[in-house]
């Protein structure tokens, strides 16, 4: 008999399992994929660590999360400075003086502020995402850098999307291309999988095991279950399906040393079907003579079966809350991670949430 059956070997399940083992609990981890690590899984090809489920950049201002992850890998000093590509024009992201200077041929923060201030005034009533974006950054930035990208991301026109999707659009009046404002940032040298391997060291793991397909049997072999999969799947979709947006990642090997000169390029025009091209070698400055790129295509969940981004609208939130009520009736069950909580969490928040659950449920 196990003390804990942990469903899912992603970051949440692995941190929990590691801490539970340290406290003397006997754990079993089951994972439906053929590898551990969930979406932070990386693997090596010709000296390049590939981020299989999309670019993962660790960034945080939370010292506890940073110190925790640094126990399991050495991080490099990677700074995310993506480029936006719009109809053969290149712009720096996030929106900063480099972006504005290129867009309007200006030089000073005062000039940029005056242009944005004037363009923002165009909107008097906010009814949709387009109004919201223009009211925050003006029409030029919206048209070139937000509109097409967002429409591809959500598969709908910005005028049909609710304004709440964009709460803030940070604008920086300095020449600073660092995408994140966090104190700590980097990529683990050697990739993310080593972190999960170390977290799960000495813990029994069963791969290719879908808990939901063997729920009856597996539920009986442990006193408690930490479930990090999708909550509707746990209840066999008895109340209906939760909706997600998904992504398709197309990996290509190129016989060249340096394809785009930067890890992340966003394609912001609607006509290009993908949203981003990731060139994996730039995360760790690999000196490989070849390169690997991934094109990221936003698609419907039904196309991939991979639930990436929850759609936290009214209908889905109501459905999710009903599943939560069902889950509360089961004292054996703990929920954690992005899928079971139907929320998007960055890695640092995932670590902190797992440590919180450890504090509250293990002694
Ligand atoms: P997951 O990694 O999804 O792990 C859940 C695991 O449970 C999976 O392995 C799954 O196969 C398994 N599972 C599910 N159901 C079952 C079942 N029935 N039986 C057995 N196993 C099951 N965060 C950052 O901080 N920086 C970034 O740059 C960043 N980029 C991202 C890019 C993309 C495209 C996505 C989708 C996320 C990104 N994130 C990023 C977020 C990051 O991926 C998450 O914080 C982290 O992976 C969450 O870990 P988790 O354990 O909650 O979920």
Short mmCIF file of C-alpha atoms and ligand atoms in Angstrom, two decimals:
data_model
loop_
_atom_site.label_atom_id
_atom_site.label_comp_id
_atom_site.label_asym_id
_atom_site.label_seq_id
_atom_site.Cartn_x
_atom_site.Cartn_y
_atom_site.Cartn_z
CA UNK A 1 0.00 0.00 0.00
CA UNK A 2 1.29 3.45 -0.90
CA UNK A 3 0.72 6.56 1.20
CA UNK A 4 0.33 8.70 -1.93
CA UNK A 5 -0.56 7.91 -5.48
CA UNK A 6 0.53 10.91 -7.56
CA UNK A 7 -1.16 11.20 -10.91
CA UNK A 8 1.07 13.13 -13.33
CA UNK A 9 4.87 13.53 -13.34
CA UNK A 10 4.81 17.22 -14.28
CA UNK A 11 6.45 19.88 -12.14
CA UNK A 12 3.60 19.93 -9.61
CA UNK A 13 3.39 16.18 -9.07
CA UNK A 14 7.18 15.81 -9.00
CA UNK A 15 7.76 18.56 -6.40
CA UNK A 16 5.03 17.05 -4.24
CA UNK A 17 6.40 13.51 -4.60
CA UNK A 18 9.93 14.69 -3.78
CA UNK A 19 8.85 16.48 -0.62
CA UNK A 20 6.55 13.64 0.45
CA UNK A 21 9.39 11.13 0.06
CA UNK A 22 11.69 13.37 2.10
CA UNK A 23 9.11 13.22 4.90
CA UNK A 24 9.07 9.43 4.76
CA UNK A 25 5.87 8.85 2.75
CA UNK A 26 5.77 5.99 0.28
CA UNK A 27 4.77 7.36 -3.15
CA UNK A 28 3.90 6.00 -6.55
CA UNK A 29 3.80 8.31 -9.58
CA UNK A 30 1.72 7.34 -12.61
CA UNK A 31 2.16 9.17 -15.89
CA UNK A 32 0.14 8.66 -19.05
CA UNK A 33 2.81 9.93 -21.43
CA UNK A 34 5.88 7.89 -22.33
CA UNK A 35 8.14 10.31 -20.46
CA UNK A 36 8.28 12.23 -17.18
CA UNK A 37 8.22 16.02 -16.82
CA UNK A 38 4.84 17.06 -18.19
CA UNK A 39 5.07 20.15 -20.35
CA UNK A 40 8.52 21.17 -19.21
CA UNK A 41 10.02 18.03 -20.76
CA UNK A 42 13.15 18.62 -22.87
CA UNK A 43 15.30 16.16 -24.81
CA UNK A 44 18.58 16.43 -26.64
CA UNK A 45 19.18 16.30 -30.40
CA UNK A 46 22.68 16.90 -31.80
CA UNK A 47 23.79 18.95 -28.80
CA UNK A 48 20.58 21.02 -28.63
CA UNK A 49 17.97 20.71 -25.89
CA UNK A 50 14.53 20.71 -27.48
CA UNK A 51 11.58 22.15 -25.53
CA UNK A 52 9.05 19.63 -26.77
CA UNK A 53 5.93 21.41 -25.49
CA UNK A 54 6.87 24.99 -26.33
CA UNK A 55 9.53 27.39 -25.11
CA UNK A 56 9.95 27.31 -21.34
CA UNK A 57 11.80 30.21 -19.77
CA UNK A 58 12.09 30.24 -16.01
CA UNK A 59 11.47 33.72 -14.61
CA UNK A 60 10.40 34.77 -11.16
CA UNK A 61 10.71 37.39 -8.47
CA UNK A 62 9.99 34.80 -5.82
CA UNK A 63 13.25 33.88 -4.10
CA UNK A 64 11.78 30.71 -2.60
CA UNK A 65 10.87 29.37 -6.06
CA UNK A 66 14.25 30.39 -7.49
CA UNK A 67 16.24 28.79 -4.67
CA UNK A 68 14.10 25.67 -4.88
CA UNK A 69 14.63 25.05 -8.60
CA UNK A 70 18.34 25.91 -8.35
CA UNK A 71 18.86 22.86 -6.13
CA UNK A 72 18.27 20.69 -9.18
CA UNK A 73 20.08 22.49 -12.02
CA UNK A 74 22.46 25.31 -12.79
CA UNK A 75 20.76 28.12 -14.64
CA UNK A 76 22.38 30.25 -17.35
CA UNK A 77 21.84 33.98 -17.77
CA UNK A 78 19.39 33.76 -20.70
CA UNK A 79 17.25 36.88 -21.07
CA UNK A 80 14.15 36.58 -23.19
CA UNK A 81 14.23 39.32 -25.85
CA UNK A 82 11.78 38.21 -28.52
CA UNK A 83 11.38 39.75 -31.95
CA UNK A 84 8.07 40.42 -33.66
CA UNK A 85 7.85 39.89 -37.40
CA UNK A 86 5.09 41.74 -39.25
CA UNK A 87 4.99 41.83 -43.07
CA UNK A 88 8.80 41.92 -43.40
CA UNK A 89 9.17 44.47 -40.63
CA UNK A 90 11.02 43.50 -37.45
CA UNK A 91 10.21 44.96 -34.04
CA UNK A 92 11.57 44.41 -30.55
CA UNK A 93 9.30 43.08 -27.84
CA UNK A 94 8.03 43.85 -25.27
CA UNK A 95 6.74 47.25 -26.41
CA UNK A 96 9.59 49.59 -25.57
CA UNK A 97 11.55 52.51 -26.99
CA UNK A 98 13.26 50.23 -29.55
CA UNK A 99 9.80 49.23 -30.83
CA UNK A 100 8.51 52.81 -30.94
CA UNK A 101 11.61 54.22 -32.54
CA UNK A 102 11.37 51.64 -35.36
CA UNK A 103 7.63 52.15 -35.77
CA UNK A 104 7.52 55.95 -35.85
CA UNK A 105 11.12 57.05 -36.50
CA UNK A 106 11.26 58.84 -33.15
CA UNK A 107 13.94 59.02 -30.49
CA UNK A 108 12.62 60.24 -27.13
CA UNK A 109 10.17 58.82 -24.57
CA UNK A 110 8.21 62.09 -24.74
CA UNK A 111 7.61 61.65 -28.48
CA UNK A 112 6.47 58.05 -27.98
CA UNK A 113 4.18 58.94 -25.08
CA UNK A 114 2.57 61.74 -27.10
CA UNK A 115 1.81 59.41 -30.04
CA UNK A 116 0.38 56.65 -27.85
CA UNK A 117 -1.66 59.11 -25.80
CA UNK A 118 -3.20 60.58 -28.96
CA UNK A 119 -4.00 57.16 -30.47
CA UNK A 120 -5.55 55.84 -27.27
CA UNK A 121 -8.16 58.59 -27.35
CA UNK A 122 -9.78 57.04 -30.41
CA UNK A 123 -11.69 54.63 -28.15
CA UNK A 124 -14.52 55.99 -26.05
CA UNK A 125 -16.32 52.77 -25.17
CA UNK A 126 -14.78 49.36 -24.52
CA UNK A 127 -16.90 46.55 -25.90
CA UNK A 128 -14.37 44.02 -27.10
CA UNK A 129 -10.69 43.12 -27.11
CA UNK A 130 -9.91 45.45 -30.01
CA UNK A 131 -11.28 48.48 -28.11
CA UNK A 132 -9.41 47.41 -25.01
CA UNK A 133 -6.06 47.03 -26.80
CA UNK A 134 -6.34 50.34 -28.65
CA UNK A 135 -7.33 52.11 -25.44
CA UNK A 136 -4.15 50.79 -23.83
CA UNK A 137 -1.51 51.17 -26.57
CA UNK A 138 -3.07 52.92 -29.57
CA UNK A 139 -3.93 51.72 -33.06
CA UNK A 140 -0.48 51.29 -34.66
CA UNK A 141 0.83 48.85 -32.08
CA UNK A 142 -2.51 47.07 -32.00
CA UNK A 143 -2.70 46.63 -35.78
CA UNK A 144 0.90 45.49 -36.26
CA UNK A 145 1.77 43.63 -33.11
CA UNK A 146 -1.40 42.50 -31.33
CA UNK A 147 -4.30 41.94 -33.70
CA UNK A 148 -3.15 39.08 -35.94
CA UNK A 149 -1.29 37.27 -33.16
CA UNK A 150 -4.26 37.37 -30.79
CA UNK A 151 -6.71 36.30 -33.51
CA UNK A 152 -4.55 33.28 -34.34
CA UNK A 153 -4.11 32.48 -30.66
CA UNK A 154 -7.84 32.41 -29.96
CA UNK A 155 -9.15 31.45 -33.41
CA UNK A 156 -11.54 34.42 -33.41
CA UNK A 157 -11.56 38.04 -34.48
CA UNK A 158 -10.51 40.59 -31.84
CA UNK A 159 -13.90 42.28 -32.16
CA UNK A 160 -15.55 39.02 -31.07
CA UNK A 161 -13.23 38.46 -28.12
CA UNK A 162 -14.04 39.80 -24.65
CA UNK A 163 -11.95 42.76 -23.44
CA UNK A 164 -11.02 40.94 -20.20
CA UNK A 165 -8.52 38.72 -22.05
CA UNK A 166 -6.13 41.67 -22.09
CA UNK A 167 -6.02 43.29 -18.69
CA UNK A 168 -2.77 45.17 -19.14
CA UNK A 169 -0.35 45.72 -21.98
CA UNK A 170 2.91 46.81 -20.43
CA UNK A 171 4.53 49.71 -22.29
CA UNK A 172 8.10 50.64 -21.43
CA UNK A 173 9.51 54.05 -22.22
CA UNK A 174 13.09 52.80 -21.96
CA UNK A 175 15.36 51.05 -24.47
CA UNK A 176 15.03 47.67 -22.74
CA UNK A 177 14.18 44.47 -24.64
CA UNK A 178 14.05 42.17 -21.59
CA UNK A 179 10.59 40.62 -21.90
CA UNK A 180 10.18 39.88 -18.21
CA UNK A 181 10.35 42.30 -15.30
CA UNK A 182 11.38 39.57 -12.86
CA UNK A 183 14.50 39.60 -10.71
CA UNK A 184 15.55 36.04 -11.64
CA UNK A 185 15.53 34.53 -15.14
CA UNK A 186 17.29 31.74 -17.00
CA UNK A 187 17.32 28.32 -18.61
CA UNK A 188 18.62 25.24 -16.82
CA UNK A 189 21.88 24.24 -18.48
CA UNK A 190 21.22 20.74 -19.85
CA UNK A 191 17.44 21.21 -20.03
CA UNK A 192 14.48 20.73 -17.69
CA UNK A 193 14.17 16.94 -17.67
CA UNK A 194 17.16 16.54 -15.32
CA UNK A 195 15.21 18.58 -12.73
CA UNK A 196 12.31 16.14 -12.82
CA UNK A 197 14.70 13.16 -12.80
CA UNK A 198 16.31 14.48 -9.65
CA UNK A 199 12.96 15.29 -8.04
CA UNK A 200 11.74 11.76 -8.71
CA UNK A 201 14.99 10.04 -7.77
CA UNK A 202 14.20 6.94 -5.69
CA UNK A 203 10.44 7.17 -6.31
CA UNK A 204 8.56 4.48 -8.24
CA UNK A 205 7.23 5.85 -11.54
CA UNK A 206 4.95 4.03 -13.99
CA UNK A 207 4.93 5.58 -17.46
CA UNK A 208 2.25 4.97 -20.13
CA UNK A 209 -0.31 4.62 -17.35
CA UNK A 210 -3.51 6.61 -17.68
CA UNK A 211 -5.01 6.80 -14.21
CA UNK A 212 -8.51 7.43 -15.56
CA UNK A 213 -8.45 4.15 -17.48
CA UNK A 214 -7.51 2.18 -14.35
CA UNK A 215 -9.16 4.36 -11.74
CA UNK A 216 -10.90 1.56 -9.85
CA UNK A 217 -7.76 -0.50 -9.46
CA UNK A 218 -5.28 2.31 -8.82
CA UNK A 219 -7.47 4.13 -6.31
CA UNK A 220 -7.28 1.12 -4.02
CA UNK A 221 -3.50 0.93 -3.76
CA UNK A 222 -2.92 4.23 -1.93
CA UNK A 223 -4.34 6.02 1.09
CA UNK A 224 -4.41 9.37 -0.69
CA UNK A 225 -4.38 10.50 -4.31
CA UNK A 226 -2.80 13.69 -5.62
CA UNK A 227 -4.38 14.20 -9.02
CA UNK A 228 -2.73 16.70 -11.43
CA UNK A 229 -4.64 15.75 -14.60
CA UNK A 230 -7.76 17.38 -16.08
CA UNK A 231 -10.66 17.37 -13.61
CA UNK A 232 -13.37 16.59 -16.16
CA UNK A 233 -11.39 13.47 -17.18
CA UNK A 234 -11.21 12.35 -13.54
CA UNK A 235 -15.01 12.29 -13.44
CA UNK A 236 -15.24 10.68 -16.87
CA UNK A 237 -16.71 13.89 -18.34
CA UNK A 238 -19.96 13.11 -16.53
CA UNK A 239 -21.01 16.77 -16.43
CA UNK A 240 -19.54 17.71 -19.82
CA UNK A 241 -16.18 18.69 -21.32
CA UNK A 242 -14.08 21.67 -20.24
CA UNK A 243 -12.68 23.66 -23.15
CA UNK A 244 -9.05 24.52 -23.87
CA UNK A 245 -6.93 26.09 -26.58
CA UNK A 246 -4.15 23.89 -27.78
CA UNK A 247 -0.93 24.19 -29.82
CA UNK A 248 0.68 22.07 -32.49
CA UNK A 249 4.50 22.13 -32.49
CA UNK A 250 6.24 21.31 -35.77
CA UNK A 251 9.92 20.54 -35.31
CA UNK A 252 12.32 21.00 -38.23
CA UNK A 253 16.04 20.27 -38.53
CA UNK A 254 17.92 22.81 -40.59
CA UNK A 255 21.40 22.40 -42.04
CA UNK A 256 22.51 25.82 -40.90
CA UNK A 257 24.21 27.15 -37.83
CA UNK A 258 21.96 30.05 -37.01
CA UNK A 259 18.51 30.43 -38.50
CA UNK A 260 16.91 33.46 -36.87
CA UNK A 261 19.55 34.77 -34.44
CA UNK A 262 17.25 34.69 -31.42
CA UNK A 263 15.28 32.05 -29.49
CA UNK A 264 11.79 33.45 -30.06
CA UNK A 265 10.25 35.23 -33.06
CA UNK A 266 6.55 36.11 -32.92
CA UNK A 267 4.71 36.23 -36.25
CA UNK A 268 2.11 38.89 -35.69
CA UNK A 269 0.29 38.98 -39.03
CA UNK A 270 -2.83 36.87 -39.36
CA UNK A 271 -1.89 35.45 -42.77
CA UNK A 272 1.10 33.49 -41.40
CA UNK A 273 -0.54 30.43 -39.82
CA UNK A 274 1.88 29.98 -36.92
CA UNK A 275 2.32 32.39 -34.01
CA UNK A 276 5.95 31.77 -33.17
CA UNK A 277 9.15 30.15 -34.34
CA UNK A 278 11.39 28.91 -31.56
CA UNK A 279 15.06 28.24 -32.35
CA UNK A 280 16.01 25.95 -29.48
CA UNK A 281 19.79 26.28 -29.62
CA UNK A 282 19.70 29.93 -28.54
CA UNK A 283 18.33 29.05 -25.10
CA UNK A 284 21.69 27.60 -24.18
CA UNK A 285 24.04 29.03 -26.82
CA UNK A 286 24.63 25.61 -28.32
CA UNK A 287 27.56 25.46 -30.73
CA UNK A 288 25.97 22.64 -32.76
CA UNK A 289 26.67 22.98 -36.53
CA UNK A 290 22.95 22.42 -37.24
CA UNK A 291 19.81 23.93 -35.78
CA UNK A 292 16.28 22.90 -34.79
CA UNK A 293 13.26 25.16 -35.00
CA UNK A 294 9.65 24.64 -33.89
CA UNK A 295 6.72 26.38 -35.49
CA UNK A 296 3.85 26.86 -33.08
CA UNK A 297 0.33 26.63 -34.47
CA UNK A 298 -2.56 27.47 -32.16
CA UNK A 299 -5.33 24.93 -32.74
CA UNK A 300 -8.50 23.61 -31.22
CA UNK A 301 -8.17 21.18 -28.36
CA UNK A 302 -10.07 18.61 -30.43
CA UNK A 303 -7.21 18.60 -32.99
CA UNK A 304 -4.44 17.54 -30.60
CA UNK A 305 -6.16 16.23 -27.47
CA UNK A 306 -3.55 18.26 -25.54
CA UNK A 307 -5.17 20.72 -23.14
CA UNK A 308 -2.80 23.73 -22.94
CA UNK A 309 -4.67 26.92 -22.17
CA UNK A 310 -7.92 26.80 -20.16
CA UNK A 311 -10.72 28.97 -21.50
CA UNK A 312 -11.74 30.64 -18.26
CA UNK A 313 -15.02 32.12 -19.48
CA UNK A 314 -18.34 31.99 -17.62
CA UNK A 315 -19.58 28.68 -19.04
CA UNK A 316 -16.34 26.81 -18.39
CA UNK A 317 -15.86 28.33 -14.94
CA UNK A 318 -19.34 27.21 -13.93
CA UNK A 319 -18.72 23.71 -15.21
CA UNK A 320 -15.34 23.55 -13.49
CA UNK A 321 -16.90 24.65 -10.18
CA UNK A 322 -19.41 21.81 -10.43
CA UNK A 323 -16.56 19.33 -10.81
CA UNK A 324 -14.84 20.91 -7.80
CA UNK A 325 -17.98 20.29 -5.75
CA UNK A 326 -17.86 16.61 -6.75
CA UNK A 327 -14.16 16.44 -5.86
CA UNK A 328 -14.82 17.84 -2.37
CA UNK A 329 -16.92 14.78 -1.56
CA UNK A 330 -13.86 12.54 -1.86
CA UNK A 331 -11.61 12.88 1.24
CA UNK A 332 -8.92 10.78 -0.36
CA UNK A 333 -8.45 13.21 -3.22
CA UNK A 334 -6.07 16.18 -3.43
CA UNK A 335 -5.94 18.36 -6.53
CA UNK A 336 -2.99 20.34 -7.83
CA UNK A 337 -1.31 21.74 -10.92
CA UNK A 338 -2.55 23.63 -13.93
CA UNK A 339 -4.91 20.96 -15.28
CA UNK A 340 -6.72 19.95 -12.10
CA UNK A 341 -7.08 23.62 -11.13
CA UNK A 342 -8.06 24.66 -14.69
CA UNK A 343 -5.73 27.67 -14.58
CA UNK A 344 -2.60 28.80 -16.32
CA UNK A 345 0.41 28.80 -13.97
CA UNK A 346 4.01 29.63 -14.75
CA UNK A 347 6.61 27.26 -13.36
CA UNK A 348 7.45 29.39 -10.32
CA UNK A 349 3.79 29.54 -9.27
CA UNK A 350 3.55 25.78 -9.80
CA UNK A 351 6.47 25.16 -7.44
CA UNK A 352 5.09 27.50 -4.78
CA UNK A 353 1.62 25.94 -5.03
CA UNK A 354 3.07 22.42 -4.68
CA UNK A 355 5.12 23.48 -1.64
CA UNK A 356 1.98 25.06 -0.15
CA UNK A 357 0.07 21.81 -0.58
CA UNK A 358 2.94 19.94 1.07
CA UNK A 359 2.80 22.34 4.01
CA UNK A 360 -0.96 22.02 4.37
CA UNK A 361 -1.39 18.31 3.84
CA UNK A 362 1.82 16.57 4.99
CA UNK A 363 3.35 16.71 8.42
P1 LIG B 1 1.86 19.42 -16.55
O1 LIG B 1 3.24 19.80 -16.93
O2 LIG B 1 0.83 19.47 -17.60
O3 LIG B 1 1.88 17.98 -15.92
C1 LIG B 1 0.73 17.18 -15.75
C2 LIG B 1 1.13 15.75 -16.04
O4 LIG B 1 0.03 14.90 -15.72
C3 LIG B 1 1.45 15.51 -17.52
O5 LIG B 1 2.66 14.84 -17.63
C4 LIG B 1 0.28 14.63 -18.00
O6 LIG B 1 0.66 13.74 -19.02
C5 LIG B 1 -0.06 13.91 -16.72
N1 LIG B 1 -1.44 13.38 -16.69
C6 LIG B 1 -2.57 14.06 -16.99
N2 LIG B 1 -3.64 13.25 -16.87
C7 LIG B 1 -3.17 12.04 -16.48
C8 LIG B 1 -3.79 10.79 -16.21
N3 LIG B 1 -5.10 10.62 -16.33
N4 LIG B 1 -3.01 9.74 -15.85
C9 LIG B 1 -1.66 9.89 -15.75
N5 LIG B 1 -1.02 11.06 -16.00
C10 LIG B 1 -1.76 12.12 -16.36
N6 LIG B 1 5.92 28.49 -17.55
C11 LIG B 1 6.97 29.32 -17.30
O7 LIG B 1 7.28 29.60 -16.13
N7 LIG B 1 7.68 29.85 -18.35
C12 LIG B 1 7.39 29.59 -19.64
O8 LIG B 1 8.08 30.08 -20.55
C13 LIG B 1 6.28 28.72 -19.92
N8 LIG B 1 5.94 28.43 -21.20
C14 LIG B 1 4.86 27.62 -21.44
C15 LIG B 1 4.51 27.33 -22.76
C16 LIG B 1 3.41 26.52 -23.05
C17 LIG B 1 3.05 26.22 -24.46
C18 LIG B 1 2.64 26.00 -21.98
C19 LIG B 1 1.43 25.16 -22.25
C20 LIG B 1 2.99 26.27 -20.66
C21 LIG B 1 4.10 27.08 -20.38
N9 LIG B 1 4.50 27.35 -19.06
C22 LIG B 1 5.56 28.19 -18.82
C23 LIG B 1 3.79 26.75 -17.91
C24 LIG B 1 4.42 25.42 -17.44
O9 LIG B 1 4.36 24.49 -18.49
C25 LIG B 1 3.64 24.93 -16.21
O10 LIG B 1 3.84 25.81 -15.12
C26 LIG B 1 4.01 23.53 -15.73
O11 LIG B 1 4.25 22.62 -16.74
C27 LIG B 1 2.87 23.02 -14.85
O12 LIG B 1 3.16 21.75 -14.33
P2 LIG B 1 1.97 20.77 -13.95
O13 LIG B 1 2.61 19.62 -13.25
O14 LIG B 1 0.91 21.52 -13.25
O15 LIG B 1 1.31 20.34 -15.34
#
